[in-house]
PDB file of C-alpha atoms in Angstrom:
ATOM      1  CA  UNK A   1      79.826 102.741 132.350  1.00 72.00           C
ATOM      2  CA  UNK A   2      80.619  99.649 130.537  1.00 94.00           C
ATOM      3  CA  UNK A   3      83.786  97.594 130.191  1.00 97.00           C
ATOM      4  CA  UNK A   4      85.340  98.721 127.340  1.00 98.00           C
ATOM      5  CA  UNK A   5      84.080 103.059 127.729  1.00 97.00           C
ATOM      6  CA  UNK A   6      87.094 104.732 126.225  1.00 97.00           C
ATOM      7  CA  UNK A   7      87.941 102.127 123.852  1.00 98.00           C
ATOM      8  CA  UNK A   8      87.597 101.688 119.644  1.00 98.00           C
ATOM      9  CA  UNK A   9      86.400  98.535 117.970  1.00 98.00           C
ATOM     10  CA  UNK A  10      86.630  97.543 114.560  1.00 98.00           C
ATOM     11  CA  UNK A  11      84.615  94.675 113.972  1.00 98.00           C
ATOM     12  CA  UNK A  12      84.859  93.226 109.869  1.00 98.00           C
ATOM     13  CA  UNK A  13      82.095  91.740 108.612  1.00 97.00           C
ATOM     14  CA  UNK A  14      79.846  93.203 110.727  1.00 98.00           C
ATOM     15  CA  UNK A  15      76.615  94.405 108.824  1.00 96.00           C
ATOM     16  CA  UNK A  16      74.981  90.558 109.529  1.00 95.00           C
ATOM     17  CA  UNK A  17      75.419  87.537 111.445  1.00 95.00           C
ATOM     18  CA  UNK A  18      78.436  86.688 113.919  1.00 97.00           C
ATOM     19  CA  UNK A  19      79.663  89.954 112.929  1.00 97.00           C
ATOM     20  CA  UNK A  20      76.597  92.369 113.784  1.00 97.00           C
ATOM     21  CA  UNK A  21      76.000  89.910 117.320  1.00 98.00           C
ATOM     22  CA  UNK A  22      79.836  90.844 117.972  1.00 98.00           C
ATOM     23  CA  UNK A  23      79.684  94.339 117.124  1.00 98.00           C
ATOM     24  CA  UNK A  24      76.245  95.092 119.415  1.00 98.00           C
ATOM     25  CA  UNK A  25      77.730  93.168 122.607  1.00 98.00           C
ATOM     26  CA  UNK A  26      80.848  95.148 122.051  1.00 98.00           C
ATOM     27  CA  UNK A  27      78.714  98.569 121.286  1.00 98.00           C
ATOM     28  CA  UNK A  28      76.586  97.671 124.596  1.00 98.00           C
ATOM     29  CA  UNK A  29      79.837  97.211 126.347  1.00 98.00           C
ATOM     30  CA  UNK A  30      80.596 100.814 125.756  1.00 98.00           C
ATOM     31  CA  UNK A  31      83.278 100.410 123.130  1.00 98.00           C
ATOM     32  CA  UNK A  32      82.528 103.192 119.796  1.00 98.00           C
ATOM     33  CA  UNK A  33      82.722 100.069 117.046  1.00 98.00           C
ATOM     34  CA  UNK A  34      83.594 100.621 113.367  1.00 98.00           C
ATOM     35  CA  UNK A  35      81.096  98.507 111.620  1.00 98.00           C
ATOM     36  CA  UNK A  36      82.623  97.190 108.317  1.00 98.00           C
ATOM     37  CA  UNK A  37      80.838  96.372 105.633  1.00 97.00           C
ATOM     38  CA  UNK A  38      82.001  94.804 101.763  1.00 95.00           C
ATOM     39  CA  UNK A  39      78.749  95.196 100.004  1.00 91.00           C
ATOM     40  CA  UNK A  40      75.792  95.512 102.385  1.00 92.00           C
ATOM     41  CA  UNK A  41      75.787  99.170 102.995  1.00 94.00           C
ATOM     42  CA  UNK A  42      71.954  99.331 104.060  1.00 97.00           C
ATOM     43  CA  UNK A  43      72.596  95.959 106.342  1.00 96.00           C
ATOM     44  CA  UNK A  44      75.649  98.022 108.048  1.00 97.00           C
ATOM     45  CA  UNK A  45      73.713 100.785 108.674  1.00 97.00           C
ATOM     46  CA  UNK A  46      71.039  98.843 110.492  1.00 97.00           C
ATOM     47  CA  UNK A  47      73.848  97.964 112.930  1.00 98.00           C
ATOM     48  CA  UNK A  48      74.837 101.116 113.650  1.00 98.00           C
ATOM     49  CA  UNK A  49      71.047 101.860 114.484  1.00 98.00           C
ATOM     50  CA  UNK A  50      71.019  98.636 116.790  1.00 98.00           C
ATOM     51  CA  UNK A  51      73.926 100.127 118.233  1.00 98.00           C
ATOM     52  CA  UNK A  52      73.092 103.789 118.347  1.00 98.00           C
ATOM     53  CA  UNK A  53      69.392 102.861 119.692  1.00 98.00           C
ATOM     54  CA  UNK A  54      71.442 100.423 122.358  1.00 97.00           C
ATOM     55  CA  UNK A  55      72.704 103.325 124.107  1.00 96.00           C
ATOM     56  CA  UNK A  56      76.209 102.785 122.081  1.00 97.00           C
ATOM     57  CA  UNK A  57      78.282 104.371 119.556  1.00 98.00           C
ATOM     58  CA  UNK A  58      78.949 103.203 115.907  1.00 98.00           C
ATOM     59  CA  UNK A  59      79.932 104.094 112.729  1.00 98.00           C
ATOM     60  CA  UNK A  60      80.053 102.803 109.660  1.00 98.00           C
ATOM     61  CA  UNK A  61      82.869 101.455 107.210  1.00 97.00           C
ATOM     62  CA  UNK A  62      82.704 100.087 103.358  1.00 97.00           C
ATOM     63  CA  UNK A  63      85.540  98.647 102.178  1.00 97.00           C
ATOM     64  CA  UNK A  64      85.297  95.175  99.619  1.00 96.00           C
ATOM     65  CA  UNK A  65      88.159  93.120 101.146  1.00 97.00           C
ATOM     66  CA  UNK A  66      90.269  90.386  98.653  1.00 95.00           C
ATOM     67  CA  UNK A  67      90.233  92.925  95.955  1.00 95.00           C
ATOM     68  CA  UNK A  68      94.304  95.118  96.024  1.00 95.00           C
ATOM     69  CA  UNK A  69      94.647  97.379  98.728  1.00 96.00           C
ATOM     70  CA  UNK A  70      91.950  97.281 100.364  1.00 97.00           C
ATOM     71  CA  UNK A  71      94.000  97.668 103.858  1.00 97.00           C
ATOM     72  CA  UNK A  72      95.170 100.659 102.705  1.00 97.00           C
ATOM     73  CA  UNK A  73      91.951 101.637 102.194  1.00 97.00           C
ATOM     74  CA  UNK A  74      89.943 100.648 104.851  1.00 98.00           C
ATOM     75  CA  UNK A  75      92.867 102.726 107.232  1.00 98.00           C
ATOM     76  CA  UNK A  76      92.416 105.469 105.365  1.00 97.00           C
ATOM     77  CA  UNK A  77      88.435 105.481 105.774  1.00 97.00           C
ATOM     78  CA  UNK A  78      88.809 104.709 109.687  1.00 98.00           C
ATOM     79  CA  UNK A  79      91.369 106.966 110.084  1.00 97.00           C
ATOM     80  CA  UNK A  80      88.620 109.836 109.274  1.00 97.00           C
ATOM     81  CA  UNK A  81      86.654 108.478 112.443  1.00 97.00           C
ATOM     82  CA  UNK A  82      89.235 107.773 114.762  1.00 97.00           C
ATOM     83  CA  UNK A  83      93.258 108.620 116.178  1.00 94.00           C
ATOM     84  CA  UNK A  84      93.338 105.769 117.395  1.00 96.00           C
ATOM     85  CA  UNK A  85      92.094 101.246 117.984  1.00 98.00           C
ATOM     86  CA  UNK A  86      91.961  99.209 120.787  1.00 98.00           C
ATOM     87  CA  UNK A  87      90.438  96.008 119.334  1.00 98.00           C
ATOM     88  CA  UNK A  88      90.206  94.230 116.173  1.00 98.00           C
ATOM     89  CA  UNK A  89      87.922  91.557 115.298  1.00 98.00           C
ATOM     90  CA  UNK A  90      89.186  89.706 112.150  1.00 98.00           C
ATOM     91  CA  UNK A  91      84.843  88.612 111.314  1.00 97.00           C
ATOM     92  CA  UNK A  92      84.684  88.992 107.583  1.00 96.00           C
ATOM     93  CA  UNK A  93      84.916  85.673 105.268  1.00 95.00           C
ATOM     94  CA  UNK A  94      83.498  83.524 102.400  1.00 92.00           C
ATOM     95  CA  UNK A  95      82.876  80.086 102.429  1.00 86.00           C
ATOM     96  CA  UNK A  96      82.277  77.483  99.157  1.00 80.00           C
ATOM     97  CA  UNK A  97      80.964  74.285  99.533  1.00 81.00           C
ATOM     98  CA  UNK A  98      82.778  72.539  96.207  1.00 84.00           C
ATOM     99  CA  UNK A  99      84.241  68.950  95.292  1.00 86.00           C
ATOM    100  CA  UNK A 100      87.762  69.484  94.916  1.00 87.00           C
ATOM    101  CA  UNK A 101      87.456  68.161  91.495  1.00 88.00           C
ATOM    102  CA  UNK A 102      85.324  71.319  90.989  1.00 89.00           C
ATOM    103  CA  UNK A 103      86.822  73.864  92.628  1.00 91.00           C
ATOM    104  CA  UNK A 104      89.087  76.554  90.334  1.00 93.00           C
ATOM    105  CA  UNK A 105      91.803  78.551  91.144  1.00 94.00           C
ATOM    106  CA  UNK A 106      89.767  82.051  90.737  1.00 94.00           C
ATOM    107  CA  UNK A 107      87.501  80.897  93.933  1.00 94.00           C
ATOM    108  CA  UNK A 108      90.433  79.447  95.471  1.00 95.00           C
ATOM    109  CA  UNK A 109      92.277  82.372  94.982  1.00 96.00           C
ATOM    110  CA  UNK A 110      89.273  84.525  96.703  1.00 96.00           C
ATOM    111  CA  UNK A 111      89.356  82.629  99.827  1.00 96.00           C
ATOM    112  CA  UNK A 112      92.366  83.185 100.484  1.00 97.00           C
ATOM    113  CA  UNK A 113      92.311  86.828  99.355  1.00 97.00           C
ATOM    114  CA  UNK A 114      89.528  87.354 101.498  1.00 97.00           C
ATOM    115  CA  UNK A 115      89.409  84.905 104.857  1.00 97.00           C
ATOM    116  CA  UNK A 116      93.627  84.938 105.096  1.00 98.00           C
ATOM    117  CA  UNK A 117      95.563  87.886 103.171  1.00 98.00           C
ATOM    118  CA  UNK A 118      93.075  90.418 104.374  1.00 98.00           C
ATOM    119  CA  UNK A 119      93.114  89.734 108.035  1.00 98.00           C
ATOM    120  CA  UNK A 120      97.343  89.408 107.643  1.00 98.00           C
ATOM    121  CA  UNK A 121      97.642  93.085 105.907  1.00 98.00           C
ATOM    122  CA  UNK A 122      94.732  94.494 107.859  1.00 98.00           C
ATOM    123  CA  UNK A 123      96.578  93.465 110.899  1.00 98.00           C
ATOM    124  CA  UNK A 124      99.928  94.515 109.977  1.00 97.00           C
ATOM    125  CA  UNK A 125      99.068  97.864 108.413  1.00 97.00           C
ATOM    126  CA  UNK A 126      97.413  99.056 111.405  1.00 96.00           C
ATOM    127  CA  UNK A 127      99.498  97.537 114.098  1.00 96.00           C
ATOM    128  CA  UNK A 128     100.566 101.097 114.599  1.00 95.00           C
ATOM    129  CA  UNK A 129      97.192 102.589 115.361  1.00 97.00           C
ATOM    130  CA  UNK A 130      96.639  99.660 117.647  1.00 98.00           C
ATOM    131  CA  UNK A 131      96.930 100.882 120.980  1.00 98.00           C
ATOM    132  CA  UNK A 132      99.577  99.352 123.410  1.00 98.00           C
ATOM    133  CA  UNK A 133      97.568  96.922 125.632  1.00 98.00           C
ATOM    134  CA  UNK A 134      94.910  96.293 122.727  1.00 98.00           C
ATOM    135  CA  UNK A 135      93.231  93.349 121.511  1.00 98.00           C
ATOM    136  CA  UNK A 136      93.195  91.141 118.063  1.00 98.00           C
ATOM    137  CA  UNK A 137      90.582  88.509 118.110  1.00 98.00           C
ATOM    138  CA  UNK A 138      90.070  86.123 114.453  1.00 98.00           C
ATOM    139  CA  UNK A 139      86.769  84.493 113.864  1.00 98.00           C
ATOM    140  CA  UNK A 140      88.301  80.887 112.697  1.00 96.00           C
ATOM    141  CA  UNK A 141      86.027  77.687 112.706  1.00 93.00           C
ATOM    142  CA  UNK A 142      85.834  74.169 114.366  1.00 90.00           C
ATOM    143  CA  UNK A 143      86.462  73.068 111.141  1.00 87.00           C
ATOM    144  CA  UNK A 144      89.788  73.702 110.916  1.00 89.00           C
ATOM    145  CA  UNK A 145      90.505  70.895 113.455  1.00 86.00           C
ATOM    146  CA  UNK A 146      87.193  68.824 113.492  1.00 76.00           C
ATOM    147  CA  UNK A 147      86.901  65.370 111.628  1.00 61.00           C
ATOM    148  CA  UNK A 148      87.496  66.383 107.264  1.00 66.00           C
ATOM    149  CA  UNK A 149      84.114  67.807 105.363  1.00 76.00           C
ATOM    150  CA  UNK A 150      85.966  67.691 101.812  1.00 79.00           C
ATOM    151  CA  UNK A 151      83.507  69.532 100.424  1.00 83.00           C
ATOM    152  CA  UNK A 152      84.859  72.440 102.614  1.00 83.00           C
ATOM    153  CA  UNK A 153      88.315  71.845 102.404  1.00 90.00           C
ATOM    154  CA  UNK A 154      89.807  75.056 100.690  1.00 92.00           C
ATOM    155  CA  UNK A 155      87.357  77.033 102.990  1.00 92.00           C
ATOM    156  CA  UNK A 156      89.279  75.260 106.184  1.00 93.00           C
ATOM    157  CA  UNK A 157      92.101  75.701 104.867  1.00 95.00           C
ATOM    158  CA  UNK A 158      91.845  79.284 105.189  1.00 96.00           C
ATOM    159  CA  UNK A 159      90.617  78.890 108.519  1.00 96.00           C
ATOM    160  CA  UNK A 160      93.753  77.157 109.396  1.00 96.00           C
ATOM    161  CA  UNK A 161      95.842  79.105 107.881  1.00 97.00           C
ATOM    162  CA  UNK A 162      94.105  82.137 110.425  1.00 97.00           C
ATOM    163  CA  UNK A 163      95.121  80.263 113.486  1.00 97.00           C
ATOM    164  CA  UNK A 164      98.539  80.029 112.923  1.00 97.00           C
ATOM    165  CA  UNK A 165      98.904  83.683 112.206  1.00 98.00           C
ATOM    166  CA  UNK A 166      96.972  84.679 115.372  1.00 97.00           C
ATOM    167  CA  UNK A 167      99.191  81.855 117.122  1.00 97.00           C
ATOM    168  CA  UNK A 168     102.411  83.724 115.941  1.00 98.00           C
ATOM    169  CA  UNK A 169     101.165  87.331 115.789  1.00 98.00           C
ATOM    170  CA  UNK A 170     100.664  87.038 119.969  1.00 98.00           C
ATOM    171  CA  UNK A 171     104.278  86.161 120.081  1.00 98.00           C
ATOM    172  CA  UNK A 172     104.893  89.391 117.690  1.00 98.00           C
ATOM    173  CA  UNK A 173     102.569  92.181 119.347  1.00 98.00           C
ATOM    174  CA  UNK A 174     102.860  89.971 123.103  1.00 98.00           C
ATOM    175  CA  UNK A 175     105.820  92.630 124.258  1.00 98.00           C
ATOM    176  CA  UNK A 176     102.923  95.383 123.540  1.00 98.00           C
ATOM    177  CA  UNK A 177     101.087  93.903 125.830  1.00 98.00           C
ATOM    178  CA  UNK A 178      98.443  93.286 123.010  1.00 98.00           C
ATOM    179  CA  UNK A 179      96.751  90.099 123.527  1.00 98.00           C
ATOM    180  CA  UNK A 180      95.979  88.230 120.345  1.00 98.00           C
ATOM    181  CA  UNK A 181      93.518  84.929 119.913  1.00 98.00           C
ATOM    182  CA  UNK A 182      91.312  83.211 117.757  1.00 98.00           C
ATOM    183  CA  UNK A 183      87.369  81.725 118.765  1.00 98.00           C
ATOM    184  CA  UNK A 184      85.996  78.620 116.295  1.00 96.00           C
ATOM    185  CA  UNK A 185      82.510  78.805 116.002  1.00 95.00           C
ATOM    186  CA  UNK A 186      80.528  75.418 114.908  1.00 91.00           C
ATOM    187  CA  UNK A 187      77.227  75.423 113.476  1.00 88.00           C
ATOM    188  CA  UNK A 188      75.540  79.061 113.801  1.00 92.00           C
ATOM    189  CA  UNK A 189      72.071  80.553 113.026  1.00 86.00           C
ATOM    190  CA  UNK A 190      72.737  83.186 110.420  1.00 85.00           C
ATOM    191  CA  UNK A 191      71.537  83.848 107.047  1.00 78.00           C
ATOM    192  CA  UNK A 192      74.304  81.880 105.583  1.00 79.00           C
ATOM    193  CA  UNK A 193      73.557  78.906 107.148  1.00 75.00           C
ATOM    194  CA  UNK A 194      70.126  79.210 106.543  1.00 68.00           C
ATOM    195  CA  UNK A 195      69.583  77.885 103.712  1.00 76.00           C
ATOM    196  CA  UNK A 196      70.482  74.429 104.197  1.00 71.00           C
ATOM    197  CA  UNK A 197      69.742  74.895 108.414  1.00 74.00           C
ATOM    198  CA  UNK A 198      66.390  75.541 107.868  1.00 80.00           C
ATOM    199  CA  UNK A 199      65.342  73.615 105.169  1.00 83.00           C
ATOM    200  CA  UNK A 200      63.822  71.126 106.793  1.00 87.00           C
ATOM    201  CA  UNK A 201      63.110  70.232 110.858  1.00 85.00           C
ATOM    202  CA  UNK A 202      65.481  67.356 110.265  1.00 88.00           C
ATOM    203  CA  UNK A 203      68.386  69.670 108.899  1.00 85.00           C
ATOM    204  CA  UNK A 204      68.247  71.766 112.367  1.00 86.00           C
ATOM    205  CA  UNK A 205      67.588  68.586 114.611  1.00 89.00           C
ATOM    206  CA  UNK A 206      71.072  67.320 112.700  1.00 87.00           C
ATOM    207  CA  UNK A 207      72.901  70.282 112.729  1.00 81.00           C
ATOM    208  CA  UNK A 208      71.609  70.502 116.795  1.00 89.00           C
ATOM    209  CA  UNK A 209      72.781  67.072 117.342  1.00 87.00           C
ATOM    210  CA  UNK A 210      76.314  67.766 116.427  1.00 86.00           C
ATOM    211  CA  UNK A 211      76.610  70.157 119.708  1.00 91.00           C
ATOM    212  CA  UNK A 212      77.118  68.466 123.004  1.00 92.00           C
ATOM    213  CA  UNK A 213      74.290  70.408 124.190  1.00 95.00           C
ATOM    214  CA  UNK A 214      71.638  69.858 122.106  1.00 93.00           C
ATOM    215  CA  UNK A 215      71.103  73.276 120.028  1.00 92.00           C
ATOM    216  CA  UNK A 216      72.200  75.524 116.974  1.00 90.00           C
ATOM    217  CA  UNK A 217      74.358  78.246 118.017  1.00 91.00           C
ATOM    218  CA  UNK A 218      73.410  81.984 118.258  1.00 95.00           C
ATOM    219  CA  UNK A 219      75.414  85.049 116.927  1.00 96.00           C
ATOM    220  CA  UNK A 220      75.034  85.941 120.527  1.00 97.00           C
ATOM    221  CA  UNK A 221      76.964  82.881 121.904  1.00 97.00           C
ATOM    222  CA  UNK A 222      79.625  83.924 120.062  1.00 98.00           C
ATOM    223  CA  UNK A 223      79.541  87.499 120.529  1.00 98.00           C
ATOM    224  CA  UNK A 224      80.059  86.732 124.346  1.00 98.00           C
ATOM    225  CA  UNK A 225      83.211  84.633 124.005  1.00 98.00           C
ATOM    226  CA  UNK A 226      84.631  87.545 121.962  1.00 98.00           C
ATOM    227  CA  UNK A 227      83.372  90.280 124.595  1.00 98.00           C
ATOM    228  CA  UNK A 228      85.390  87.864 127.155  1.00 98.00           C
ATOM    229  CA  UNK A 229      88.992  88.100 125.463  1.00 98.00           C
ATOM    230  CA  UNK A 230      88.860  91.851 124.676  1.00 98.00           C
ATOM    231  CA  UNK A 231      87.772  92.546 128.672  1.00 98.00           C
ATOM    232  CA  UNK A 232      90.569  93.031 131.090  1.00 97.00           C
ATOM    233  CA  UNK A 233      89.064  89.653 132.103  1.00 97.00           C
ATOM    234  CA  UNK A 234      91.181  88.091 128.731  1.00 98.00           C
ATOM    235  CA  UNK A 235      94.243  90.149 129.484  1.00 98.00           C
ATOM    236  CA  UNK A 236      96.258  86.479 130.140  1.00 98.00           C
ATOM    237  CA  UNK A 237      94.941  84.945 127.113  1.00 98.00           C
ATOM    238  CA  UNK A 238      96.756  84.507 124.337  1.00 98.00           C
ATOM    239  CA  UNK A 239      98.024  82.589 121.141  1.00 98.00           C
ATOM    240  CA  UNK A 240      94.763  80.437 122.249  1.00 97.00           C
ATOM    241  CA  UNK A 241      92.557  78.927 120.011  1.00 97.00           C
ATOM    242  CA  UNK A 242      89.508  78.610 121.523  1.00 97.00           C
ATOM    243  CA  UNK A 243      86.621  76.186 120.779  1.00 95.00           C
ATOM    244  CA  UNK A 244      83.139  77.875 120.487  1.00 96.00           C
ATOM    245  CA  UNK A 245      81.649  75.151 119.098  1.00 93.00           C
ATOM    246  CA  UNK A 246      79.102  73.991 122.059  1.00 94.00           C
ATOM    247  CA  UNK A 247      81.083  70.991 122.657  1.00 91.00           C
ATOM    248  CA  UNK A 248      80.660  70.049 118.869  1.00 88.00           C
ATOM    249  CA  UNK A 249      84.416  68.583 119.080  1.00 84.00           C
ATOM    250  CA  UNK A 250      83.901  66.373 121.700  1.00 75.00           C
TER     251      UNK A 250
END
């Protein structure tokens, strides 16, 4: 039996990337995971399968988020699957690279709609299915306190923004025994990053060099930290933000 038999996941974001690496470790773990999904139904599917052929339980869950009431709606999909959640990974977001000359107030707007309001409403709407002695986890970034990439300043804003609610919220849901905390990935391997990761062997070799170990991060070293705070090994962690950023900080 794994760590977390008995217990419900809902992972956002998690048809590709951090997101599906979080939501197998935590299938594999023996949690049944609610994979959400915005757009990519076919991409969420394929991470059920991952899970499903893993020995593990999954299930699907499409919901856009930044668009009006889409907590209400993604509660009242899950709510057809499950009585009941034990941990909530806050995965799903949108970056921009802009000037902020360029940037407008519509993709401004969605940024925050999408990588702050959703995780807030998400969080406070289904604080009652949350189970006492439960788990809230937020995918930030080492952005949010590394040396300033203007180019990416609205985008760390909203990262920011996610620490201090997961900060606060521990102090909130803390007498539940609910533990509540956020990881900061740096520079990852997905499809997002790709295309400026992998455009060149110089690009990774850069991107490499910023970690004090020498190499790009995996979905997978993520997925672990993450699989650490939502273990009874994490219950006396909290209101932490935690660097997952291979020593990219330093």
């Amino acid at each position: 039996m794994g760590v977390l038999t008995g217990k419900t996941a809902l992972v956002t974001g998690a048809s590709r990337g951090i997101g599906r690496g979080i939501a197998e470790r935590l299938g594999r773990d023996g949690a049944r995971v609610a994979v959400h999904y915005g757009r990519e139904e076919t991409a969420a599917k394929q991470t059920v399968a991952a899970i499903e052929a893993a020995g593990g339980s999954a299930f699907p869950l499409g919901v856009e988020l930044g668009t009006p009431g889409d907590a209400e709606r993604l509660w009242t999909e899950f709510d057809r699957h499950a009585d009941g959640l034990d941990i909530l990974v806050h995965n799903a977001g949108i970056g921009t690279a802009r000037p902020f000359t360029e940037i407008n107030e519509e993709e401004y707007d969605r940024l925050f709609a999408v990588n702050v309001k959703a995780p807030f409403f998400l969080t406070r709407l289904g604080a009652e299915r949350l189970r006492d002695g439960g788990r809230v986890v937020a995918i930030s970034s080492g952005l949010s306190r590394t040396a300033a990439m203007p180019d990416l300043m609205a985008y760390s804003m909203t990262k920011a923004a996610l620490d201090v609610f997961t900060r606060d919220l521990s102090k909130v849901l803390g007498p539940r025994g609910i533990t509540v905390n956020s990881v900061a990935p740096g520079i990852v391997d997905t499809d997002v990053n790709a295309p400026w990761l992998r455009t060149s062997d110089e690009a990774w070799r850069r991107a490499a060099g910023y970690s004090a170990l020498g190499r790009v991060g995996t979905p997978a070293d993520i997925a672990d930290v993450v699989a650490f705070l939502v273990s009874q090994d994490g219950r006396w962690v909290t209101g932490h933000w935690l660097d997952a950023t291979g020593g990219s900080l330093t």
